[in-house]
Each structure stands twice: as structure tokens, then as C-alpha cells.
Amino acid sequence: MYSRLPPEDRRELEGHIHVFLAEKKFEGCDGQEVTDEVRVLIAAQACLLLLHRKTDCYPRLRSILVYPSSYIARTWHLERDGRTITEGEQTRGGESWPHGTVVLAWDGAIAGAVELNKNRNLVLHEFAHQLDQEDGIADGTPLLGGSNLSQTRHRYQMWAGVLSDEFQQLRRAAEDGRETVLDTYGAQNPAEFFAVATECFFEKPGRLKERHPALYAELQEFYRQDPLLYAPACPGKNENST
Ligand SMILES: [Zn+2]
């Protein structure tokens, strides 16, 4: 993707990467070595989401924990009685926390960068969660902003209308077992929907625009970029059909 970005976008991206690498701490887990390749590949994908915007470069984020591959995370579940907490384990490929940490599996980060158009990009997914969590709430609505109060209100209204409609469509598709351009993983809740939609926006822009033009337009306005401009020459042919 980097090789197809316009020169001015590459320069802007490189600037964000420098800030990211200077400000964020990388930690290897389970024997994962933190090389320059690890740091730059993760930073570059994360910073792609920041192009063309006024940004403090993930202001809540302090550390990126990198595992070699999927890892076991401890989970705690509050039972229906409201008092009992059950402890368990879950295999995960990545996590994003609002209090300053992103966790990534290195093999997943590489796969997302190498396999364009597969609709899966771990780093974009987890950093979309970071953008969503900048206001402290993971609810699928990042800070939208606007040049004045009425424009800001309009942005939030548009976003809420389009995203909730698209989320409900995906939930129905998941219930019916229908395949859709969006990964049905996003049917879990609005936060996962936004992260999955972000992956699709950058990985399969042609299909997303064709099948979900209103969602594409909202994401294009939020991300202030049109990935179709730097998609492979024939986006329709190079993207999977679902
Ligand atoms: Zn997620």
C-alpha cells in the first residue's frame, strides 16, 4: 500500500511514523524480539489511519505488546447473579485497551501487511479500536469533530444513522448465514463493527463502495482519504468476490 501512496502522503506517513516510534514503547512477549522491522511495520500500518488529520498520534497509547503469534489471555466473566466472577482463558490475535496498551501477534501483523485484499488486517483493526477509544468509550463512534457546533452535530447524526443501519444489516446477514463483503465478526457489537468496517475500507475499497456506498462515504469522510485511489489498478478484479 505504501508503494502506491502519492509522494506527499508518503512524506506525511513517515512523519507520523517518526512520532509514533519516538513516543510509544514496544515490548516483546513470549520471546518475541522487537526489531526495527517489528516497530516500523506496526507503526506504519497504525499511522495509515492518521493521514490528513490533525492528530496527537494515539494520545492514550503508551505501549505495544508484541507476541510471536496468537496468545492465551486471561478472561473474567461476571455471572448473571451479579456477584460471581468466572475466570477463563481465550486465544487472541490482538487487543486494544483504552488505558494505553495495544497487544498484537506479530504473524498477524505481517499477514495483514502482505496479504492485501484479504479483508483482514490485524493492525488496522486494533488501531481503529484505539481511535474509537480516544473518547474513553468503545462504542463504534470515534471523535468526529466538525468546524462548528452545528456541523459537529450533523456529523454525529449522519454517523449514527448510517453505522447503526449497516450494523443491523450485518447482524441479520450473520443470523441468516449470508456472506457479505464485511466480516461477520463485526456483527458482535458496534465497536467491532467499526473495526471490521475499517479493515474492509482499506483492504477491499472497491467492493465496499459498490455494496455499501453510504458506509464507504462515512468512512471516507472520517479517514479523510479514499483507498480506492491507491488500490491495485483493477480493484474489482483483485478483490475477493464476497
Ligand atoms: Zn476487535
GROMACS .gro file of C-alpha atoms and ligand atoms in nm:
model
  243
    1MET     CA    1   0.000   0.000   0.000
    2TYR     CA    2   0.287   0.234   0.086
    3SER     CA    3   0.434   0.196  -0.261
    4ARG     CA    4   0.112   0.324  -0.419
    5LEU     CA    5   0.059   0.624  -0.190
    6PRO     CA    6   0.110   0.966  -0.351
    7PRO     CA    7   0.453   1.114  -0.260
    8GLU     CA    8   0.303   1.380  -0.031
    9ASP     CA    9   0.110   1.113   0.161
   10ARG     CA   10   0.427   0.904   0.198
   11ARG     CA   11   0.606   1.201   0.348
   12GLU     CA   12   0.318   1.267   0.586
   13LEU     CA   13   0.305   0.900   0.683
   14GLU     CA   14   0.679   0.893   0.750
   15GLY     CA   15   0.638   1.195   0.979
   16HIS     CA   16   0.367   1.017   1.178
   17ILE     CA   17   0.583   0.703   1.197
   18HIS     CA   18   0.872   0.905   1.345
   19VAL     CA   19   0.643   1.049   1.614
   20PHE     CA   20   0.491   0.707   1.684
   21LEU     CA   21   0.831   0.541   1.723
   22ALA     CA   22   0.957   0.821   1.946
   23GLU     CA   23   0.653   0.820   2.176
   24LYS     CA   24   0.540   0.458   2.202
   25LYS     CA   25   0.714   0.176   2.382
   26PHE     CA   26   0.734  -0.168   2.222
   27GLU     CA   27   0.765  -0.479   2.439
   28GLY     CA   28   0.829  -0.830   2.312
   29CYS     CA   29   0.641  -1.111   2.489
   30ASP     CA   30   0.693  -1.489   2.487
   31GLY     CA   31   1.039  -1.447   2.332
   32GLN     CA   32   0.936  -1.207   2.054
   33GLU     CA   33   1.231  -0.989   1.957
   34VAL     CA   34   1.148  -0.623   1.895
   35THR     CA   35   1.347  -0.543   1.582
   36ASP     CA   36   1.326  -0.231   1.365
   37GLU     CA   37   1.114  -0.437   1.125
   38VAL     CA   38   0.863  -0.510   1.402
   39ARG     CA   39   0.850  -0.148   1.513
   40VAL     CA   40   0.827   0.010   1.167
   41LEU     CA   41   0.579  -0.236   1.017
   42ILE     CA   42   0.339  -0.191   1.308
   43ALA     CA   43   0.388   0.186   1.326
   44ALA     CA   44   0.338   0.229   0.950
   45GLN     CA   45   0.009   0.041   0.944
   46ALA     CA   46  -0.116   0.216   1.257
   47CYS     CA   47  -0.025   0.560   1.119
   48LEU     CA   48  -0.201   0.498   0.788
   49LEU     CA   49  -0.521   0.570   0.983
   50LEU     CA   50  -0.390   0.914   1.080
   51LEU     CA   51  -0.326   1.060   0.734
   52HIS     CA   52  -0.472   1.404   0.654
   53ARG     CA   53  -0.599   1.469   1.006
   54LYS     CA   54  -0.494   1.687   1.292
   55THR     CA   55  -0.378   1.425   1.537
   56ASP     CA   56  -0.192   1.370   1.862
   57CYS     CA   57  -0.085   1.026   1.736
   58TYR     CA   58  -0.291   0.795   1.958
   59PRO     CA   59  -0.264   1.013   2.268
   60ARG     CA   60  -0.384   0.744   2.513
   61LEU     CA   61  -0.148   0.477   2.380
   62ARG     CA   62   0.178   0.412   2.563
   63SER     CA   63   0.281   0.050   2.490
   64ILE     CA   64   0.252  -0.206   2.216
   65LEU     CA   65   0.300  -0.563   2.337
   66VAL     CA   66   0.405  -0.799   2.059
   67TYR     CA   67   0.370  -1.179   2.078
   68PRO     CA   68   0.514  -1.409   1.810
   69SER     CA   69   0.167  -1.544   1.728
   70SER     CA   70  -0.174  -1.595   1.890
   71TYR     CA   71  -0.152  -1.593   2.267
   72ILE     CA   72  -0.359  -1.702   2.564
   73ALA     CA   73  -0.528  -1.419   2.751
   74ARG     CA   74  -0.696  -1.447   3.091
   75THR     CA   75  -1.063  -1.352   3.092
   76TRP     CA   76  -1.305  -1.268   3.370
   77HIS     CA   77  -1.678  -1.303   3.325
   78LEU     CA   78  -1.943  -1.165   3.562
   79GLU     CA   79  -2.216  -1.425   3.603
   80ARG     CA   80  -2.588  -1.341   3.595
   81ASP     CA   81  -2.612  -1.333   3.972
   82GLY     CA   82  -2.402  -1.014   3.958
   83ARG     CA   83  -2.164  -1.145   4.229
   84THR     CA   84  -1.977  -1.445   4.086
   85ILE     CA   85  -1.679  -1.383   3.861
   86THR     CA   86  -1.564  -1.676   3.650
   87GLU     CA   87  -1.204  -1.684   3.533
   88GLY     CA   88  -1.116  -1.838   3.198
   89GLU     CA   89  -0.871  -1.831   2.908
   90GLN     CA   90  -0.911  -1.719   2.548
   91THR     CA   91  -0.682  -1.742   2.246
   92ARG     CA   92  -0.635  -1.399   2.093
   93GLY     CA   93  -0.455  -1.243   1.797
   94GLY     CA   94  -0.475  -0.888   1.926
   95GLU     CA   95  -0.634  -0.649   2.175
   96SER     CA   96  -0.678  -0.276   2.218
   97TRP     CA   97  -0.725  -0.117   2.559
   98PRO     CA   98  -0.835   0.242   2.624
   99HIS     CA   99  -0.583   0.290   2.906
  100GLY     CA  100  -0.271   0.278   2.692
  101THR     CA  101  -0.200  -0.067   2.554
  102VAL     CA  102  -0.234  -0.249   2.224
  103VAL     CA  103  -0.144  -0.619   2.203
  104LEU     CA  104  -0.056  -0.777   1.867
  105ALA     CA  105   0.052  -1.114   1.731
  106TRP     CA  106   0.350  -1.048   1.503
  107ASP     CA  107   0.249  -1.313   1.247
  108GLY     CA  108  -0.092  -1.143   1.223
  109ALA     CA  109   0.069  -0.803   1.174
  110ILE     CA  110   0.280  -0.940   0.888
  111ALA     CA  111  -0.013  -1.122   0.726
  112GLY     CA  112  -0.219  -0.803   0.724
  113ALA     CA  113   0.059  -0.609   0.554
  114VAL     CA  114   0.143  -0.877   0.295
  115GLU     CA  115  -0.199  -1.011   0.202
  116LEU     CA  116  -0.374  -0.709   0.062
  117ASN     CA  117  -0.742  -0.753  -0.028
  118LYS     CA  118  -0.795  -1.038   0.219
  119ASN     CA  119  -1.022  -0.821   0.431
  120ARG     CA  120  -0.818  -0.897   0.740
  121ASN     CA  121  -0.567  -0.655   0.880
  122LEU     CA  122  -0.489  -0.702   1.247
  123VAL     CA  123  -0.305  -0.373   1.296
  124LEU     CA  124  -0.571  -0.162   1.124
  125HIS     CA  125  -0.836  -0.343   1.330
  126GLU     CA  126  -0.675  -0.283   1.668
  127PHE     CA  127  -0.581   0.078   1.592
  128ALA     CA  128  -0.934   0.152   1.470
  129HIS     CA  129  -1.033   0.043   1.823
  130GLN     CA  130  -0.775   0.291   1.958
  131LEU     CA  131  -0.938   0.574   1.760
  132ASP     CA  132  -1.279   0.461   1.884
  133GLN     CA  133  -1.148   0.457   2.243
  134GLU     CA  134  -0.998   0.808   2.231
  135ASP     CA  135  -1.312   0.945   2.397
  136GLY     CA  136  -1.285   0.672   2.663
  137ILE     CA  137  -1.575   0.463   2.532
  138ALA     CA  138  -1.554   0.172   2.288
  139ASP     CA  139  -1.888   0.219   2.117
  140GLY     CA  140  -1.804   0.230   1.746
  141THR     CA  141  -1.821   0.610   1.737
  142PRO     CA  142  -1.480   0.778   1.730
  143LEU     CA  143  -1.434   1.153   1.781
  144LEU     CA  144  -1.580   1.301   1.464
  145GLY     CA  145  -1.542   1.672   1.515
  146GLY     CA  146  -1.652   1.947   1.280
  147SER     CA  147  -1.565   2.309   1.213
  148ASN     CA  148  -1.854   2.433   1.430
  149LEU     CA  149  -2.120   2.300   1.667
  150SER     CA  150  -2.390   2.252   1.407
  151GLN     CA  151  -2.154   2.073   1.169
  152THR     CA  152  -2.032   1.850   1.454
  153ARG     CA  153  -2.391   1.764   1.546
  154HIS     CA  154  -2.464   1.685   1.182
  155ARG     CA  155  -2.157   1.458   1.161
  156TYR     CA  156  -2.263   1.257   1.466
  157GLN     CA  157  -2.621   1.226   1.339
  158MET     CA  158  -2.505   1.104   0.997
  159TRP     CA  159  -2.259   0.861   1.152
  160ALA     CA  160  -2.514   0.720   1.396
  161GLY     CA  161  -2.777   0.675   1.123
  162VAL     CA  162  -2.552   0.506   0.867
  163LEU     CA  163  -2.341   0.296   1.102
  164SER     CA  164  -2.633   0.163   1.306
  165ASP     CA  165  -2.825   0.074   0.989
  166GLU     CA  166  -2.521  -0.105   0.843
  167PHE     CA  167  -2.457  -0.280   1.176
  168GLN     CA  168  -2.813  -0.414   1.183
  169GLN     CA  169  -2.777  -0.534   0.823
  170LEU     CA  170  -2.462  -0.722   0.918
  171ARG     CA  171  -2.632  -0.876   1.222
  172ARG     CA  172  -2.914  -1.004   1.000
  173ALA     CA  173  -2.662  -1.141   0.748
  174ALA     CA  174  -2.476  -1.318   1.031
  175GLU     CA  175  -2.800  -1.467   1.168
  176ASP     CA  176  -2.901  -1.588   0.820
  177GLY     CA  177  -2.552  -1.724   0.749
  178ARG     CA  178  -2.521  -1.498   0.444
  179GLU     CA  179  -2.178  -1.396   0.322
  180THR     CA  180  -2.114  -1.026   0.291
  181VAL     CA  181  -1.822  -0.805   0.196
  182LEU     CA  182  -1.794  -0.717   0.566
  183ASP     CA  183  -1.663  -0.985   0.800
  184THR     CA  184  -1.949  -1.103   1.022
  185TYR     CA  185  -1.711  -1.078   1.318
  186GLY     CA  186  -1.829  -0.717   1.315
  187ALA     CA  187  -2.184  -0.827   1.400
  188GLN     CA  188  -2.087  -0.872   1.768
  189ASN     CA  189  -2.126  -0.508   1.868
  190PRO     CA  190  -2.085  -0.155   1.724
  191ALA     CA  191  -1.718  -0.132   1.833
  192GLU     CA  192  -1.625  -0.449   1.643
  193PHE     CA  193  -1.835  -0.328   1.351
  194PHE     CA  194  -1.631  -0.009   1.321
  195ALA     CA  195  -1.301  -0.203   1.341
  196VAL     CA  196  -1.414  -0.457   1.079
  197ALA     CA  197  -1.550  -0.180   0.853
  198THR     CA  198  -1.211  -0.005   0.878
  199GLU     CA  199  -1.031  -0.321   0.765
  200CYS     CA  200  -1.270  -0.358   0.472
  201PHE     CA  201  -1.239   0.011   0.379
  202PHE     CA  202  -0.863  -0.022   0.331
  203GLU     CA  203  -0.849  -0.382   0.213
  204LYS     CA  204  -1.150  -0.403  -0.021
  205PRO     CA  205  -1.244  -0.044  -0.102
  206GLY     CA  206  -1.394  -0.128  -0.441
  207ARG     CA  207  -1.636  -0.389  -0.308
  208LEU     CA  208  -1.727  -0.185  -0.003
  209LYS     CA  209  -1.806   0.123  -0.210
  210GLU     CA  210  -2.010  -0.083  -0.455
  211ARG     CA  211  -2.215  -0.270  -0.194
  212HIS     CA  212  -2.225  -0.016   0.092
  213PRO     CA  213  -2.185   0.333  -0.061
  214ALA     CA  214  -2.323   0.520   0.241
  215LEU     CA  215  -2.087   0.339   0.481
  216TYR     CA  216  -1.797   0.398   0.245
  217ALA     CA  217  -1.878   0.770   0.231
  218GLU     CA  218  -1.886   0.797   0.612
  219LEU     CA  219  -1.551   0.620   0.645
  220GLN     CA  220  -1.405   0.830   0.365
  221GLU     CA  221  -1.504   1.145   0.550
  222PHE     CA  222  -1.375   1.016   0.883
  223TYR     CA  223  -1.043   0.886   0.749
  224ARG     CA  224  -1.006   1.180   0.508
  225GLN     CA  225  -0.876   0.952   0.237
  226ASP     CA  226  -1.003   0.735  -0.045
  227PRO     CA  227  -0.821   0.400  -0.051
  228LEU     CA  228  -0.962   0.336  -0.399
  229LEU     CA  229  -0.708   0.589  -0.525
  230TYR     CA  230  -0.421   0.368  -0.417
  231ALA     CA  231  -0.587   0.029  -0.456
  232PRO     CA  232  -0.439  -0.202  -0.723
  233ALA     CA  233  -0.512  -0.096  -1.082
  234CYS     CA  234  -0.829  -0.304  -1.120
  235PRO     CA  235  -0.973  -0.312  -0.771
  236GLY     CA  236  -1.283  -0.513  -0.862
  237LYS     CA  237  -1.076  -0.793  -1.013
  238ASN     CA  238  -0.821  -0.802  -0.737
  239GLU     CA  239  -1.064  -0.818  -0.452
  240ASN     CA  240  -1.233  -1.137  -0.347
  241SER     CA  241  -1.593  -1.161  -0.458
  242THR     CA  242  -1.753  -1.167  -0.113
  243ZN      ZN  243  -1.185  -0.604   1.768
   0.00000   0.00000   0.00000
